[in-house]
Amino acid sequence: LTSNERLAYSHFARALRNTGDVTYYLPLSEDTIFDDDVIKWAYNVALTRYHEAWQPECVKVIGPMADMINHSSEPNCEIQIDYEGNVNVIALYDIEPGSPLSISLGDPTNPTPIFAQYGFLPQDCATIFCKAMHLEKRIYELGYEFSELLFSTETGEIAPKVWDVFLYDLLKQNDSGGAQQFYEAVQNNDEGTKEYYHGEYFAYTLDALK
């Protein structure tokens, strides 16, 4: 995400400055377009306030007022952009008078993209992803998805598939035969075998999770 944002900013600045040409895309003074602080501010305004829609091609539009609506994991509105480029705020259900309007800025269980683009972490979601990026290979070997690897933000409960992934990695490193048996148990929904290995390696799996 960081690399992509750095690249996007580079393209943004290059487009404004049109490096290598004496003409510029926008009628801005050289003092403005070569002021890094101003360009970074403009980039972040565009990055954090646009709304994206398909009609059928992808368009990105900044809608005054609509860009002030806050995020919620349980939004009561959505933003739609029509073929004329009008930005419309549509209620998803009847909203009580005086209630704040809210939209979804992304999957609250995966807060990283929201933090990267908007600069905050959602506080109203019940679960968040386990960011076990270093175990991506093990996750896909077991047939799991990152969206299934959840922690409860309220109770601290860890989804069973998170335990599976960390245990499987331990077995791959220390017991290849056990790793194969555990893999087959996952594929065949053999809860008995899975429970056996979880019991035998619980302390090690817990330590790996820490």
XYZ file of N, CA, C and O in Angstrom:
840
model
N 0.820 -1.196 0.000
C 0.000 0.000 0.000
C 0.860 1.255 0.000
O 0.579 2.208 -0.719
N 1.906 1.242 0.815
C 2.793 2.402 0.867
C 3.469 2.633 -0.473
O 3.559 3.764 -0.963
N 3.942 1.555 -1.083
C 4.597 1.658 -2.385
C 3.629 2.175 -3.447
O 3.985 3.038 -4.261
N 2.407 1.671 -3.432
C 1.413 2.117 -4.414
C 1.084 3.594 -4.240
O 0.918 4.331 -5.224
N 0.970 4.027 -2.984
C 0.649 5.430 -2.742
C 1.797 6.335 -3.168
O 1.579 7.413 -3.729
N 3.021 5.900 -2.912
C 4.178 6.687 -3.328
C 4.213 6.832 -4.851
O 4.494 7.911 -5.388
N 3.902 5.740 -5.547
C 3.876 5.771 -7.002
C 2.749 6.667 -7.507
O 2.928 7.448 -8.455
N 1.576 6.571 -6.865
C 0.437 7.403 -7.281
C 0.744 8.879 -7.083
O 0.403 9.722 -7.941
N 1.404 9.220 -5.975
C 1.772 10.619 -5.746
C 2.765 11.101 -6.797
O 2.668 12.226 -7.296
N 3.713 10.236 -7.144
C 4.689 10.597 -8.169
C 4.001 10.911 -9.495
O 4.342 11.892 -10.174
N 3.023 10.090 -9.868
C 2.280 10.330 -11.106
C 1.474 11.626 -11.025
O 1.383 12.382 -11.995
N 0.891 11.872 -9.858
C 0.100 13.075 -9.637
C 0.971 14.321 -9.823
O 0.610 15.259 -10.551
N 2.132 14.331 -9.164
C 3.029 15.487 -9.245
C 3.552 15.664 -10.663
O 3.643 16.786 -11.180
N 3.873 14.559 -11.330
C 4.388 14.640 -12.699
C 3.332 15.190 -13.655
O 3.636 15.972 -14.562
N 2.091 14.777 -13.445
C 1.015 15.272 -14.304
C 0.829 16.780 -14.145
O 0.594 17.497 -15.117
N 0.938 17.265 -12.904
C 0.799 18.706 -12.673
C 1.951 19.486 -13.284
O 1.763 20.567 -13.849
N 3.125 18.924 -13.160
C 4.318 19.656 -13.588
C 4.677 19.396 -15.046
O 5.416 20.164 -15.641
N 4.165 18.274 -15.572
C 4.443 17.918 -16.960
C 5.931 18.068 -17.267
O 6.346 18.770 -18.180
N 6.722 17.427 -16.457
C 8.175 17.553 -16.530
C 8.693 17.310 -17.951
O 8.320 16.371 -18.624
N 9.581 18.198 -18.393
C 10.184 18.051 -19.718
C 9.469 18.848 -20.791
O 9.887 18.869 -21.941
N 8.390 19.532 -20.428
C 7.640 20.321 -21.399
C 7.488 21.727 -20.833
O 7.452 21.931 -19.628
N 7.374 22.706 -21.706
C 7.252 24.089 -21.241
C 5.806 24.458 -20.939
O 5.518 25.500 -20.382
N 4.857 23.589 -21.348
C 3.450 23.845 -21.066
C 2.985 22.958 -19.917
O 3.546 21.892 -19.675
N 1.957 23.395 -19.214
C 1.457 22.652 -18.071
C -0.003 22.300 -18.278
O -0.742 22.955 -19.007
N -0.421 21.248 -17.632
C -1.801 20.788 -17.772
C -2.787 21.763 -17.138
O -3.918 21.891 -17.568
N -2.383 22.424 -16.055
C -3.273 23.327 -15.351
C -2.661 24.725 -15.316
O -1.434 24.874 -15.255
N -3.498 25.773 -15.339
C -2.982 27.151 -15.326
C -2.539 27.559 -13.927
O -3.143 28.425 -13.293
N -1.498 26.919 -13.416
C -0.962 27.216 -12.097
C 0.430 27.802 -12.239
O 1.165 27.471 -13.179
N 0.799 28.650 -11.311
C 2.126 29.260 -11.359
C 3.186 28.224 -11.022
O 2.922 27.221 -10.346
N 4.399 28.484 -11.469
C 5.498 27.566 -11.161
C 5.751 27.520 -9.657
O 6.133 26.474 -9.114
N 5.535 28.647 -8.973
C 5.725 28.659 -7.520
C 4.794 27.662 -6.843
O 5.152 27.048 -5.836
N 3.599 27.492 -7.418
C 2.631 26.562 -6.837
C 2.967 25.125 -7.166
O 3.049 24.273 -6.279
N 3.178 24.840 -8.430
C 3.343 23.444 -8.824
C 4.683 22.846 -8.406
O 4.831 21.630 -8.385
N 5.650 23.696 -8.043
C 6.929 23.165 -7.570
C 7.093 23.328 -6.061
O 8.181 23.141 -5.530
N 5.978 23.652 -5.398
C 5.973 23.705 -3.931
C 5.511 22.336 -3.429
O 4.334 22.003 -3.500
N 6.434 21.546 -2.914
C 6.112 20.169 -2.512
C 5.016 20.113 -1.456
O 4.165 19.219 -1.476
N 5.017 21.033 -0.502
C 3.999 21.018 0.548
C 2.605 21.250 -0.028
O 1.639 20.582 0.368
N 2.493 22.170 -0.960
C 1.197 22.460 -1.588
C 0.721 21.267 -2.403
O -0.455 20.873 -2.350
N 1.641 20.649 -3.151
C 1.268 19.515 -3.995
C 0.860 18.317 -3.146
O -0.111 17.615 -3.456
N 1.559 18.085 -2.037
C 1.181 16.983 -1.145
C -0.191 17.235 -0.526
O -1.001 16.316 -0.376
N -0.470 18.497 -0.163
C -1.788 18.828 0.379
C -2.870 18.558 -0.658
O -3.892 17.940 -0.367
N -2.652 19.012 -1.898
C -3.638 18.810 -2.961
C -3.845 17.322 -3.232
O -4.982 16.862 -3.431
N -2.764 16.561 -3.225
C -2.867 15.122 -3.462
C -3.709 14.452 -2.380
O -4.583 13.627 -2.665
N -3.473 14.810 -1.126
C -4.213 14.188 -0.029
C -5.680 14.600 -0.021
O -6.542 13.801 0.362
N -5.979 15.812 -0.452
C -7.377 16.213 -0.589
C -8.059 15.321 -1.624
O -9.154 14.791 -1.400
N -7.395 15.159 -2.765
C -7.979 14.318 -3.817
C -8.089 12.860 -3.371
O -9.106 12.199 -3.616
N -7.077 12.371 -2.684
C -7.046 10.957 -2.279
C -8.130 10.628 -1.265
O -8.767 9.580 -1.331
N -8.372 11.522 -0.313
C -9.259 11.206 0.803
C -10.697 11.657 0.585
O -11.578 11.285 1.370
N -10.974 12.433 -0.458
C -12.325 12.987 -0.613
C -13.042 12.552 -1.896
O -14.198 12.924 -2.101
N -12.405 11.770 -2.742
C -13.098 11.355 -3.956
C -13.994 10.145 -3.694
O -13.797 9.385 -2.754
N -14.989 9.993 -4.550
C -15.846 8.808 -4.550
C -15.746 8.164 -5.927
O -15.670 8.850 -6.949
N -15.745 6.853 -5.918
C -15.537 6.088 -7.150
C -16.818 5.372 -7.541
O -17.528 4.844 -6.689
N -17.104 5.367 -8.834
C -18.289 4.663 -9.327
C -18.012 4.158 -10.732
O -17.086 4.611 -11.412
N -18.816 3.197 -11.148
C -18.719 2.625 -12.502
C -20.001 2.939 -13.262
O -21.085 2.660 -12.786
N -19.862 3.534 -14.483
C -21.077 3.939 -15.182
C -21.015 3.864 -16.719
O -21.455 4.812 -17.391
N -20.575 2.844 -17.384
C -19.983 1.638 -16.788
C -18.479 1.760 -16.542
O -17.889 0.913 -15.903
N -17.819 2.813 -17.095
C -16.392 2.956 -16.851
C -16.160 3.599 -15.489
O -17.048 4.222 -14.914
N -14.967 3.427 -14.967
C -14.646 3.945 -13.635
C -14.488 5.464 -13.681
O -13.789 5.999 -14.546
N -15.137 6.151 -12.755
C -14.976 7.597 -12.613
C -14.722 7.914 -11.145
O -15.192 7.208 -10.254
N -13.952 8.967 -10.896
C -13.674 9.429 -9.546
C -14.090 10.890 -9.461
O -13.624 11.706 -10.245
N -14.958 11.179 -8.507
C -15.553 12.507 -8.408
C -15.482 13.000 -6.967
O -15.710 12.229 -6.035
N -15.147 14.279 -6.789
C -15.236 14.909 -5.477
C -16.551 15.674 -5.427
O -16.777 16.590 -6.220
N -17.431 15.288 -4.519
C -18.735 15.923 -4.393
C -18.809 16.789 -3.158
O -18.743 16.273 -2.041
N -18.917 18.107 -3.303
C -19.040 18.984 -2.125
C -20.172 18.525 -1.220
O -21.232 18.116 -1.688
N -19.951 18.564 0.065
C -20.862 18.111 1.117
C -20.843 16.586 1.243
O -20.691 16.053 2.335
N -20.997 15.870 0.128
C -20.968 14.403 0.194
C -19.622 13.915 0.706
O -19.533 12.868 1.358
N -18.561 14.678 0.425
C -17.230 14.258 0.863
C -17.016 14.483 2.359
O -15.975 14.114 2.893
N -18.015 15.055 3.049
C -17.899 15.289 4.479
C -18.573 14.191 5.308
O -18.505 14.197 6.526
N -19.244 13.248 4.653
C -19.953 12.197 5.381
C -18.942 11.195 5.948
O -18.033 10.749 5.255
N -19.129 10.843 7.201
C -18.181 9.979 7.896
C -18.409 8.493 7.595
O -19.466 8.091 7.106
N -17.396 7.713 7.949
C -17.429 6.256 7.762
C -18.148 5.567 8.920
O -18.099 6.004 10.067
N -18.813 4.473 8.595
C -19.370 3.585 9.621
C -19.331 2.164 9.102
O -19.465 1.932 7.893
N -19.133 1.197 10.012
C -19.185 -0.207 9.595
C -20.624 -0.638 9.327
O -20.861 -1.687 8.739
N -21.583 0.180 9.789
C -22.999 -0.061 9.505
C -23.592 1.224 8.922
O -24.345 1.944 9.591
N -23.261 1.539 7.667
C -23.663 2.819 7.070
C -25.172 2.898 6.841
O -25.845 1.880 6.665
N -25.678 4.123 6.861
C -27.097 4.319 6.553
C -27.308 4.985 5.194
O -28.440 5.237 4.794
N -26.207 5.274 4.494
C -26.295 5.913 3.171
C -25.268 5.297 2.228
O -24.332 4.605 2.652
N -25.455 5.563 0.966
C -24.423 5.274 -0.021
C -24.398 6.419 -1.023
O -25.395 7.136 -1.193
N -23.250 6.585 -1.651
C -23.095 7.657 -2.624
C -23.140 7.074 -4.031
O -22.441 6.097 -4.328
N -23.961 7.661 -4.874
C -24.085 7.241 -6.261
C -23.775 8.413 -7.171
O -24.093 9.564 -6.842
N -23.170 8.112 -8.309
C -22.835 9.145 -9.295
C -23.543 8.794 -10.590
O -23.368 7.694 -11.118
N -24.378 9.704 -11.095
C -25.148 9.389 -12.300
C -24.330 9.694 -13.559
O -23.184 10.149 -13.479
N -24.920 9.459 -14.730
C -24.200 9.602 -15.990
C -23.847 11.045 -16.314
O -22.992 11.316 -17.153
N -24.517 11.989 -15.650
C -24.195 13.407 -15.855
C -23.131 13.888 -14.876
O -22.756 15.056 -14.877
N -22.662 12.995 -14.023
C -21.642 13.362 -13.051
C -22.185 13.933 -11.758
O -21.426 14.417 -10.920
N -23.517 13.881 -11.567
C -24.113 14.366 -10.324
C -23.860 13.377 -9.190
O -23.981 12.165 -9.381
N -23.520 13.894 -8.036
C -23.266 13.063 -6.864
C -24.516 13.051 -5.994
O -24.990 14.104 -5.554
N -25.073 11.882 -5.761
C -26.311 11.739 -4.999
C -26.069 10.897 -3.757
O -25.395 9.860 -3.820
N -26.588 11.335 -2.639
C -26.521 10.575 -1.382
C -27.855 9.874 -1.201
O -28.903 10.525 -1.103
N -27.832 8.548 -1.167
C -29.052 7.743 -1.105
C -29.144 7.051 0.251
O -28.201 6.374 0.676
N -30.280 7.216 0.929
C -30.499 6.529 2.205
C -30.738 5.049 1.963
O -31.476 4.668 1.053
N -30.105 4.205 2.760
C -30.275 2.765 2.634
C -31.525 2.280 3.369
O -32.012 1.182 3.105
N -32.012 3.088 4.290
C -33.237 2.779 5.023
C -33.719 4.085 5.660
O -33.034 5.125 5.558
N -34.876 4.073 6.285
C -35.398 5.273 6.940
C -34.455 5.705 8.065
O -34.097 4.906 8.935
N -34.060 6.966 8.032
C -33.110 7.498 9.011
C -33.835 8.463 9.942
O -34.548 9.357 9.488
N -33.640 8.259 11.233
C -34.288 9.121 12.222
C -33.796 10.561 12.080
O -32.595 10.798 11.856
N -34.699 11.543 12.196
C -34.283 12.950 12.140
C -33.196 13.243 13.173
O -33.261 12.782 14.307
N -32.202 13.995 12.746
C -31.116 14.354 13.652
C -29.993 13.341 13.718
O -28.967 13.589 14.351
N -30.159 12.170 13.074
C -29.118 11.143 13.085
C -28.009 11.502 12.095
O -28.289 12.027 11.016
N -26.761 11.253 12.427
C -25.669 11.530 11.484
C -25.727 10.589 10.293
O -26.090 9.412 10.432
N -25.392 11.112 9.131
C -25.302 10.283 7.941
C -23.947 9.588 7.920
O -22.943 10.133 8.385
N -23.909 8.385 7.381
C -22.656 7.640 7.325
C -22.612 6.777 6.072
O -23.649 6.355 5.559
N -21.408 6.551 5.598
C -21.177 5.692 4.446
C -20.070 4.715 4.803
O -19.412 4.846 5.833
N -19.861 3.721 3.953
C -18.754 2.788 4.143
C -17.583 3.217 3.270
O -17.743 3.408 2.067
N -16.421 3.361 3.872
C -15.204 3.701 3.140
C -14.350 2.464 2.880
O -13.248 2.576 2.347
N -14.851 1.295 3.250
C -14.103 0.064 3.041
C -14.485 -0.982 4.059
O -15.287 -0.731 4.965
N -13.922 -2.154 3.909
C -14.202 -3.275 4.802
C -13.615 -2.983 6.184
O -12.393 -2.926 6.338
N -14.438 -2.804 7.220
C -13.906 -2.465 8.541
C -13.106 -3.586 9.183
O -12.336 -3.339 10.108
N -13.305 -4.836 8.732
C -12.521 -5.932 9.300
C -11.097 -5.943 8.764
O -10.240 -6.648 9.283
N -10.858 -5.176 7.700
C -9.513 -5.050 7.139
C -9.152 -3.569 7.139
O -9.289 -2.887 6.123
N -8.733 -3.035 8.291
C -8.572 -1.586 8.420
C -7.361 -0.990 7.720
O -7.273 0.224 7.594
N -6.433 -1.820 7.247
C -5.208 -1.279 6.671
C -5.455 -0.343 5.493
O -4.913 0.764 5.456
N -6.263 -0.734 4.474
C -6.504 0.207 3.369
C -7.201 1.486 3.810
O -6.922 2.562 3.288
N -8.115 1.374 4.797
C -8.792 2.567 5.297
C -7.780 3.492 5.973
O -7.789 4.712 5.751
N -6.895 2.923 6.775
C -5.883 3.739 7.441
C -4.933 4.366 6.429
O -4.569 5.543 6.540
N -4.527 3.584 5.425
C -3.582 4.083 4.422
C -4.165 5.253 3.627
O -3.468 6.214 3.320
N -5.457 5.177 3.286
C -6.059 6.216 2.445
C -6.626 7.374 3.254
O -6.474 8.530 2.860
N -7.270 7.062 4.389
C -7.998 8.105 5.105
C -7.350 8.527 6.423
O -7.767 9.517 7.028
N -6.372 7.758 6.884
C -5.618 8.181 8.060
C -6.264 7.894 9.395
O -5.918 8.514 10.403
N -7.216 6.947 9.465
C -7.804 6.586 10.748
C -8.123 5.096 10.762
O -8.225 4.457 9.716
N -8.279 4.555 11.952
C -8.672 3.164 12.131
C -10.108 3.122 12.635
O -10.441 3.807 13.602
N -10.977 2.335 12.003
C -12.371 2.254 12.455
C -12.454 1.781 13.906
O -11.758 0.851 14.305
N -13.312 2.408 14.672
C -13.478 2.041 16.074
C -14.788 1.291 16.333
O -15.063 0.894 17.458
N -15.593 1.118 15.289
C -16.931 0.552 15.496
C -17.103 -0.833 14.904
O -18.223 -1.303 14.730
N -15.995 -1.509 14.572
C -16.136 -2.845 13.995
C -15.868 -3.902 15.060
O -15.043 -3.712 15.954
N -16.583 -5.003 14.968
C -16.481 -6.055 15.980
C -15.268 -6.951 15.781
O -14.810 -7.605 16.717
N -14.747 -6.992 14.555
C -13.605 -7.854 14.263
C -12.622 -7.135 13.360
O -12.977 -6.210 12.624
N -11.362 -7.568 13.407
C -10.345 -7.083 12.487
C -9.550 -8.278 11.970
O -9.505 -9.333 12.596
N -8.910 -8.086 10.812
C -8.114 -9.152 10.220
C -6.865 -9.429 11.042
O -6.278 -8.518 11.632
N -6.470 -10.682 11.057
C -5.155 -11.063 11.559
C -4.158 -10.827 10.429
O -4.234 -11.475 9.383
N -3.232 -9.894 10.624
C -2.303 -9.531 9.562
C -1.084 -10.459 9.546
O 0.051 -10.038 9.776
N -1.332 -11.731 9.264
C -0.252 -12.718 9.222
C 0.321 -12.788 7.807
O 0.302 -13.836 7.160
N 0.817 -11.651 7.316
C 1.302 -11.596 5.935
C 2.461 -12.556 5.710
O 2.629 -13.086 4.610
N 3.262 -12.790 6.760
C 4.411 -13.677 6.609
C 3.985 -15.135 6.439
O 4.796 -15.986 6.064
N 2.696 -15.423 6.705
C 2.193 -16.792 6.567
C 1.242 -16.925 5.371
O 0.440 -17.861 5.318
N 1.358 -16.012 4.444
C 0.455 -16.020 3.284
C 0.474 -17.358 2.552
O -0.570 -17.883 2.151
N 1.659 -17.932 2.393
C 1.772 -19.220 1.702
C 0.983 -20.294 2.439
O 0.268 -21.097 1.821
N 1.112 -20.351 3.782
C 0.398 -21.359 4.579
C -1.115 -21.144 4.482
O -1.897 -22.106 4.419
N -1.541 -19.881 4.486
C -2.972 -19.560 4.412
C -3.581 -20.144 3.139
O -4.631 -20.800 3.179
N -2.914 -19.930 2.019
C -3.463 -20.402 0.753
C -3.303 -21.909 0.583
O -4.110 -22.552 -0.088
N -2.261 -22.493 1.209
C -2.122 -23.946 1.168
C -3.313 -24.622 1.842
O -3.802 -25.653 1.376
N -3.791 -24.034 2.925
C -4.932 -24.601 3.645
C -6.263 -24.256 2.968
O -7.311 -24.786 3.364
N -6.219 -23.394 1.978
C -7.451 -23.009 1.294
C -8.221 -21.915 2.007
O -9.422 -21.739 1.775
N -7.534 -21.171 2.877
C -8.179 -20.103 3.631
C -7.996 -18.766 2.921
O -7.186 -18.628 1.993
N -8.738 -17.767 3.391
C -8.639 -16.407 2.898
C -8.330 -15.481 4.079
O -8.708 -15.763 5.218
N -7.657 -14.358 3.801
C -7.365 -13.404 4.864
C -8.645 -12.935 5.548
O -8.655 -12.666 6.745
N -9.733 -12.834 4.787
C -10.990 -12.335 5.346
C -11.584 -13.274 6.394
O -12.489 -12.889 7.125
N -11.065 -14.509 6.471
C -11.560 -15.470 7.458
C -10.732 -15.463 8.741
O -11.117 -16.083 9.733
N -9.608 -14.757 8.722
C -8.682 -14.779 9.858
C -8.945 -13.552 10.719
O -8.350 -12.497 10.532
N -9.842 -13.708 11.690
C -10.356 -12.566 12.425
C -10.052 -12.626 13.915
O -9.988 -13.695 14.508
N -9.873 -11.425 14.488
C -9.817 -11.239 15.931
C -11.043 -10.430 16.344
O -11.439 -9.493 15.659
N -11.634 -10.762 17.477
C -12.724 -9.963 18.016
C -12.136 -8.761 18.746
O -11.268 -8.907 19.612
N -12.600 -7.564 18.393
C -12.095 -6.359 19.054
C -12.697 -6.184 20.442
O -12.178 -5.410 21.244
N -13.791 -6.881 20.722
C -14.470 -6.721 22.011
C -14.016 -7.757 23.023
O -13.813 -7.438 24.200
N -13.857 -9.004 22.602
C -13.524 -10.082 23.542
C -12.095 -10.593 23.399
O -11.599 -11.290 24.276
N -11.450 -10.260 22.287
C -10.114 -10.783 22.039
C -10.121 -12.200 21.487
O -9.060 -12.807 21.293
N -11.313 -12.737 21.228
C -11.420 -14.102 20.706
C -10.737 -14.210 19.341
O -10.840 -13.311 18.502
N -10.052 -15.318 19.139
C -9.319 -15.562 17.899
C -10.048 -16.618 17.087
O -10.384 -17.687 17.606
N -10.300 -16.334 15.827
C -11.012 -17.281 14.976
C -10.233 -18.591 14.864
O -8.995 -18.593 14.803
N -10.929 -19.741 14.835
C -10.255 -21.044 14.759
C -9.274 -21.151 13.590
O -8.227 -21.803 13.723
N -9.585 -20.517 12.467
C -8.697 -20.639 11.309
C -7.371 -19.921 11.527
O -6.361 -20.268 10.898
N -7.353 -18.926 12.397
C -6.079 -18.279 12.746
C -5.191 -19.283 13.476
O -4.005 -19.427 13.171
N -5.784 -19.990 14.450
C -5.034 -21.033 15.162
C -4.529 -22.098 14.185
O -3.386 -22.566 14.289
N -5.377 -22.461 13.223
C -4.987 -23.479 12.233
C -3.740 -23.057 11.468
O -2.806 -23.844 11.278
N -3.729 -21.818 11.022
C -2.622 -21.336 10.181
C -1.311 -21.332 10.966
O -0.274 -21.800 10.473
N -1.340 -20.815 12.188
C -0.107 -20.747 12.978
C 0.378 -22.139 13.374
O 1.594 -22.402 13.390
N -0.554 -23.035 13.691
C -0.165 -24.400 14.011
C 0.415 -25.093 12.789
O 1.452 -25.780 12.886
N -0.219 -24.921 11.652
C 0.268 -25.559 10.421
C 1.685 -25.100 10.095
O 2.529 -25.906 9.687
N 1.962 -23.829 10.303
C 3.317 -23.322 10.052
C 4.316 -23.963 10.999
O 5.423 -24.340 10.587
N 3.948 -24.113 12.265
C 4.836 -24.775 13.224
C 5.114 -26.214 12.819
O 6.258 -26.691 12.898
N 4.067 -26.915 12.389
C 4.233 -28.306 11.977
C 5.112 -28.410 10.729
O 5.942 -29.317 10.623
N 4.949 -27.502 9.795
C 5.766 -27.516 8.574
C 7.238 -27.348 8.909
O 8.110 -27.907 8.238
N 7.512 -26.581 9.956
C 8.905 -26.329 10.333
C 9.496 -27.456 11.179
O 10.718 -27.659 11.157
N 8.647 -28.178 11.917
C 9.174 -29.120 12.909
C 8.711 -30.563 12.769
O 9.334 -31.455 13.335
N 7.623 -30.797 12.050
C 7.061 -32.147 11.968
C 6.347 -32.285 10.629
O 5.143 -32.083 10.536
N 7.084 -32.645 9.596
C 6.502 -32.684 8.251
C 5.374 -33.709 8.151
O 4.363 -33.471 7.473
N 5.529 -34.847 8.862
C 4.470 -35.847 8.847
C 3.205 -35.326 9.511
O 2.090 -35.518 9.011
N 3.388 -34.651 10.654
C 2.251 -34.065 11.343
C 1.604 -32.970 10.505
O 0.375 -32.828 10.505
N 2.425 -32.216 9.790
C 1.894 -31.151 8.937
C 0.996 -31.735 7.847
O -0.070 -31.191 7.550
N 1.429 -32.858 7.267
C 0.619 -33.488 6.224
C -0.699 -34.007 6.793
O -1.757 -33.840 6.177
N -0.635 -34.633 7.982
C -1.858 -35.130 8.594
C -2.809 -33.989 8.957
O -4.030 -34.098 8.783
N -2.250 -32.890 9.444
C -3.083 -31.747 9.800
C -3.703 -31.138 8.545
O -4.890 -30.768 8.545
N -2.914 -31.039 7.484
C -3.423 -30.512 6.206
C -4.605 -31.353 5.718
O -5.648 -30.809 5.327
N -4.435 -32.676 5.760
C -5.515 -33.563 5.307
C -6.745 -33.433 6.202
O -7.883 -33.494 5.720
N -6.516 -33.219 7.502
C -7.636 -33.040 8.427
C -8.426 -31.777 8.097
O -9.659 -31.762 8.149
N -7.710 -30.720 7.734
C -8.377 -29.471 7.349
C -9.205 -29.673 6.085
O -10.367 -29.260 6.004
N -8.603 -30.353 5.100
C -9.298 -30.548 3.829
C -10.513 -31.461 3.981
O -11.507 -31.307 3.253
N -10.447 -32.400 4.932
C -11.533 -33.378 5.108
C -12.469 -33.044 6.268
O -13.317 -33.867 6.627
N -12.279 -31.850 6.838
C -13.098 -31.455 7.993
C -13.041 -32.478 9.130
O -14.044 -32.779 9.776
N -11.847 -33.016 9.355
C -11.620 -33.994 10.414
C -11.296 -33.239 11.705
O -10.128 -32.985 12.033
N -12.334 -32.864 12.437
C -12.144 -32.053 13.630
C -11.402 -32.806 14.731
O -10.681 -32.203 15.528
N -11.549 -34.106 14.779
C -10.866 -34.885 15.797
C -9.354 -34.788 15.678
O -8.659 -34.565 16.672
N -8.847 -34.977 14.462
C -7.396 -34.887 14.240
C -6.902 -33.467 14.482
O -5.841 -33.259 15.081
N -7.667 -32.494 14.043
C -7.277 -31.102 14.266
C -7.183 -30.799 15.756
O -6.212 -30.175 16.216
N -8.171 -31.247 16.512
C -8.165 -30.999 17.953
C -6.977 -31.670 18.633
O -6.386 -31.125 19.577
N -6.611 -32.862 18.147
C -5.452 -33.559 18.715
C -4.191 -32.718 18.561
O -3.449 -32.504 19.541
N -3.944 -32.235 17.348
C -2.728 -31.452 17.107
C -2.776 -30.107 17.824
O -1.754 -29.622 18.346
N -3.947 -29.492 17.874
C -4.056 -28.232 18.609
C -3.749 -28.440 20.089
O -3.091 -27.600 20.726
N -4.210 -29.563 20.644
C -3.930 -29.851 22.050
C -2.452 -30.096 22.308
O -1.891 -29.600 23.288
N -1.823 -30.846 21.403
C -0.408 -31.185 21.568
C 0.494 -29.956 21.436
O 1.526 -29.864 22.103
N 0.119 -29.028 20.584
C 1.003 -27.898 20.268
C 0.436 -26.565 20.765
O 0.907 -25.508 20.347
N -0.534 -26.603 21.661
C -1.211 -25.373 22.072
C -0.233 -24.308 22.570
O -0.284 -23.142 22.146
N 0.659 -24.679 23.481
C 1.573 -23.695 24.076
C 2.468 -23.061 23.022
O 2.728 -21.842 23.051
N 2.917 -23.856 22.044
C 3.793 -23.338 20.992
C 3.018 -22.429 20.028
O 3.533 -21.412 19.576
N 1.778 -22.828 19.737
C 0.957 -22.006 18.848
C 0.635 -20.668 19.510
O 0.688 -19.618 18.857
N 0.292 -20.720 20.782
C 0.012 -19.485 21.517
C 1.218 -18.562 21.527
O 1.086 -17.341 21.326
N 2.386 -19.129 21.724
C 3.604 -18.317 21.732
C 3.841 -17.692 20.353
O 4.260 -16.537 20.257
N 3.560 -18.448 19.287
C 3.733 -17.913 17.936
C 2.752 -16.775 17.667
O 3.090 -15.796 16.994
N 1.537 -16.897 18.193
C 0.548 -15.847 18.013
C 0.937 -14.545 18.712
O 0.594 -13.459 18.274
N 1.656 -14.673 19.802
C 2.071 -13.466 20.559
C 3.092 -12.655 19.772
O 3.237 -11.469 19.968
